[in-house]
Amino acid sequence: MAAAALAYIRTETIPENNTGNEPDDDDDFFDTDVDTDTSTTSCSSIFTETLDYSYRNLSSIPEELLNSDEKRVKIRSLQLNSNSLLTLPAEMFERFLLLTTLEISNNQIVQFPREICLLKNLKNLFVKNNCLDDLSLPKEMEQLQQLEIVNFGGNRLKQYPYQLFQLTNLKEVYLGSNQIAFLPNLFDSLSKVEVLYLGGNQIPSIPDTIGLMKNLIVLNLSGNRLKTLPSTISHLTRLKSLSLHNNQFSTLPPDIIRLDLQELSLRNNPLIVR
């Protein structure tokens, strides 16, 4: 059977109704790739299976996602972005236990489904621009030990989710545009994180343990209430991009001159040159 025909059978991608939106700079795309060389690869492994129900104006989950189906059990990526979803039914996640990517951004979800925490293979979780607050995030999130990328930007969080400090394989964390006003001194547990976005919050200070994030490459602290940075910021020897614009710095933080930065943003601060 031709590879094109196999792709039609094996892939259940629902086309988007709207593809004109440009991604934000913290978005990742996951493509459906087809390997046309079938000489050494079995039919069961040559396709990355994706279900895409984005941009469909859904107010509830389609019935076909709730029905048992052997093919859907093998789905690796489920995309439900940019709909009008308020909730996600618990039974849905029992059908997708092999998911590695879940995208439910740009909805109106108010409660993080506890059943998502059953997805032991999940590596990428995008829940940007919903209505989640601190109490809506279950303790069971700590079980998602394979998570590498998490995006809770644009929600109603008032503190850094403590569950994320237990996820030691995280590499990218996006928590921008929330209402976070306090950061606990626990960043030593996030030593693998390379990208940390905390812009657009209400953070007045950064804890000393930020200096223990040895692999940090990109740090965005813009749009907060910062006046100083801890001296331990100079320990971030891999840091290349530091965003401090739209804060309350009156002087240049002295310790950043020790960093080997490629990008430094300080605009819209009341800086006094001395």
mmCIF file of C-alpha atoms in Angstrom, residues 20-118:
data_model
loop_
_atom_site.group_PDB
_atom_site.id
_atom_site.type_symbol
_atom_site.label_atom_id
_atom_site.label_comp_id
_atom_site.label_asym_id
_atom_site.label_seq_id
_atom_site.Cartn_x
_atom_site.Cartn_y
_atom_site.Cartn_z
ATOM 1 C CA GLY A 20 -3.925 32.573 10.141
ATOM 2 C CA ASN A 21 -2.891 33.196 13.742
ATOM 3 C CA GLU A 22 0.783 33.844 14.277
ATOM 4 C CA PRO A 23 2.323 31.990 17.244
ATOM 5 C CA ASP A 24 3.565 33.745 20.340
ATOM 6 C CA ASP A 25 7.293 33.604 20.927
ATOM 7 C CA ASP A 26 6.818 30.956 23.625
ATOM 8 C CA ASP A 27 4.757 28.587 21.441
ATOM 9 C CA ASP A 28 6.006 25.300 20.066
ATOM 10 C CA PHE A 29 4.618 23.529 17.017
ATOM 11 C CA PHE A 30 4.344 19.794 16.703
ATOM 12 C CA ASP A 31 4.084 18.601 13.117
ATOM 13 C CA THR A 32 2.740 15.328 11.820
ATOM 14 C CA ASP A 33 5.651 13.727 10.010
ATOM 15 C CA VAL A 34 5.347 10.880 7.523
ATOM 16 C CA ASP A 35 8.264 8.577 6.851
ATOM 17 C CA THR A 36 7.796 7.341 3.294
ATOM 18 C CA ASP A 37 10.583 4.779 3.543
ATOM 19 C CA THR A 38 8.658 1.676 4.604
ATOM 20 C CA SER A 39 11.410 -0.794 3.805
ATOM 21 C CA THR A 40 12.802 -0.926 7.340
ATOM 22 C CA THR A 41 10.008 0.583 9.422
ATOM 23 C CA SER A 42 6.804 -1.126 10.521
ATOM 24 C CA CYS A 43 3.459 0.425 9.645
ATOM 25 C CA SER A 44 2.636 0.852 13.333
ATOM 26 C CA SER A 45 5.580 3.186 13.959
ATOM 27 C CA ILE A 46 6.066 5.325 10.836
ATOM 28 C CA PHE A 47 3.494 7.991 11.747
ATOM 29 C CA THR A 48 3.303 10.536 14.512
ATOM 30 C CA GLU A 49 -0.392 10.450 15.377
ATOM 31 C CA THR A 50 -2.089 13.752 16.121
ATOM 32 C CA LEU A 51 -5.687 14.712 16.757
ATOM 33 C CA ASP A 52 -6.270 18.413 16.122
ATOM 34 C CA TYR A 53 -9.623 19.902 17.138
ATOM 35 C CA SER A 54 -8.362 23.486 17.394
ATOM 36 C CA TYR A 55 -10.316 26.530 16.156
ATOM 37 C CA ARG A 56 -13.637 24.664 15.964
ATOM 38 C CA ASN A 57 -15.682 26.817 18.367
ATOM 39 C CA LEU A 58 -16.284 23.813 20.608
ATOM 40 C CA SER A 59 -18.145 24.340 23.878
ATOM 41 C CA SER A 60 -17.923 20.653 24.780
ATOM 42 C CA ILE A 61 -15.776 17.697 23.825
ATOM 43 C CA PRO A 62 -17.020 15.883 20.692
ATOM 44 C CA GLU A 63 -18.561 12.496 21.358
ATOM 45 C CA GLU A 64 -16.051 10.743 19.136
ATOM 46 C CA LEU A 65 -13.273 11.668 21.573
ATOM 47 C CA LEU A 66 -15.126 9.943 24.397
ATOM 48 C CA ASN A 67 -15.827 6.707 22.551
ATOM 49 C CA SER A 68 -13.409 3.832 22.877
ATOM 50 C CA ASP A 69 -11.289 3.341 19.769
ATOM 51 C CA GLU A 70 -8.164 1.238 19.414
ATOM 52 C CA LYS A 71 -6.501 3.778 17.116
ATOM 53 C CA ARG A 72 -7.092 6.676 19.494
ATOM 54 C CA VAL A 73 -5.350 4.823 22.290
ATOM 55 C CA LYS A 74 -2.148 5.297 20.260
ATOM 56 C CA ILE A 75 -2.542 9.056 19.757
ATOM 57 C CA ARG A 76 0.532 10.982 20.934
ATOM 58 C CA SER A 77 -0.628 14.593 20.469
ATOM 59 C CA LEU A 78 -4.075 16.030 21.240
ATOM 60 C CA GLN A 79 -4.774 19.669 20.329
ATOM 61 C CA LEU A 80 -7.895 21.494 21.525
ATOM 62 C CA ASN A 81 -6.622 25.076 21.314
ATOM 63 C CA SER A 82 -8.776 28.146 20.718
ATOM 64 C CA ASN A 83 -12.239 26.820 21.458
ATOM 65 C CA SER A 84 -14.819 27.744 24.115
ATOM 66 C CA LEU A 85 -14.268 24.828 26.467
ATOM 67 C CA LEU A 86 -15.131 25.300 30.145
ATOM 68 C CA THR A 87 -14.378 21.764 31.311
ATOM 69 C CA LEU A 88 -12.782 18.574 30.067
ATOM 70 C CA PRO A 89 -14.536 15.293 30.930
ATOM 71 C CA ALA A 90 -12.531 12.917 33.089
ATOM 72 C CA GLU A 91 -13.262 9.866 30.957
ATOM 73 C CA MET A 92 -11.608 11.464 27.932
ATOM 74 C CA PHE A 93 -8.102 11.001 29.310
ATOM 75 C CA GLU A 94 -8.615 7.272 29.815
ATOM 76 C CA ARG A 95 -8.629 7.044 25.999
ATOM 77 C CA PHE A 96 -5.283 8.785 25.533
ATOM 78 C CA LEU A 97 -2.874 7.308 28.054
ATOM 79 C CA LEU A 98 0.067 7.464 25.620
ATOM 80 C CA LEU A 99 -0.164 11.220 25.052
ATOM 81 C CA THR A 100 3.134 13.076 25.047
ATOM 82 C CA THR A 101 1.656 16.463 24.043
ATOM 83 C CA LEU A 102 -1.579 18.068 25.250
ATOM 84 C CA GLU A 103 -2.573 21.533 24.018
ATOM 85 C CA ILE A 104 -5.682 23.145 25.537
ATOM 86 C CA SER A 105 -4.688 26.823 25.337
ATOM 87 C CA ASN A 106 -7.063 29.700 24.589
ATOM 88 C CA ASN A 107 -10.198 28.255 26.149
ATOM 89 C CA GLN A 108 -12.183 29.139 29.289
ATOM 90 C CA ILE A 109 -11.156 26.219 31.485
ATOM 91 C CA VAL A 110 -11.593 26.941 35.198
ATOM 92 C CA GLN A 111 -10.538 23.595 36.698
ATOM 93 C CA PHE A 112 -7.434 21.615 35.799
ATOM 94 C CA PRO A 113 -8.691 18.042 35.269
ATOM 95 C CA ARG A 114 -7.138 15.747 37.861
ATOM 96 C CA GLU A 115 -7.216 12.939 35.323
ATOM 97 C CA ILE A 116 -4.536 14.664 33.227
ATOM 98 C CA CYS A 117 -2.164 13.516 35.936
ATOM 99 C CA LEU A 118 -2.715 9.929 34.745
#
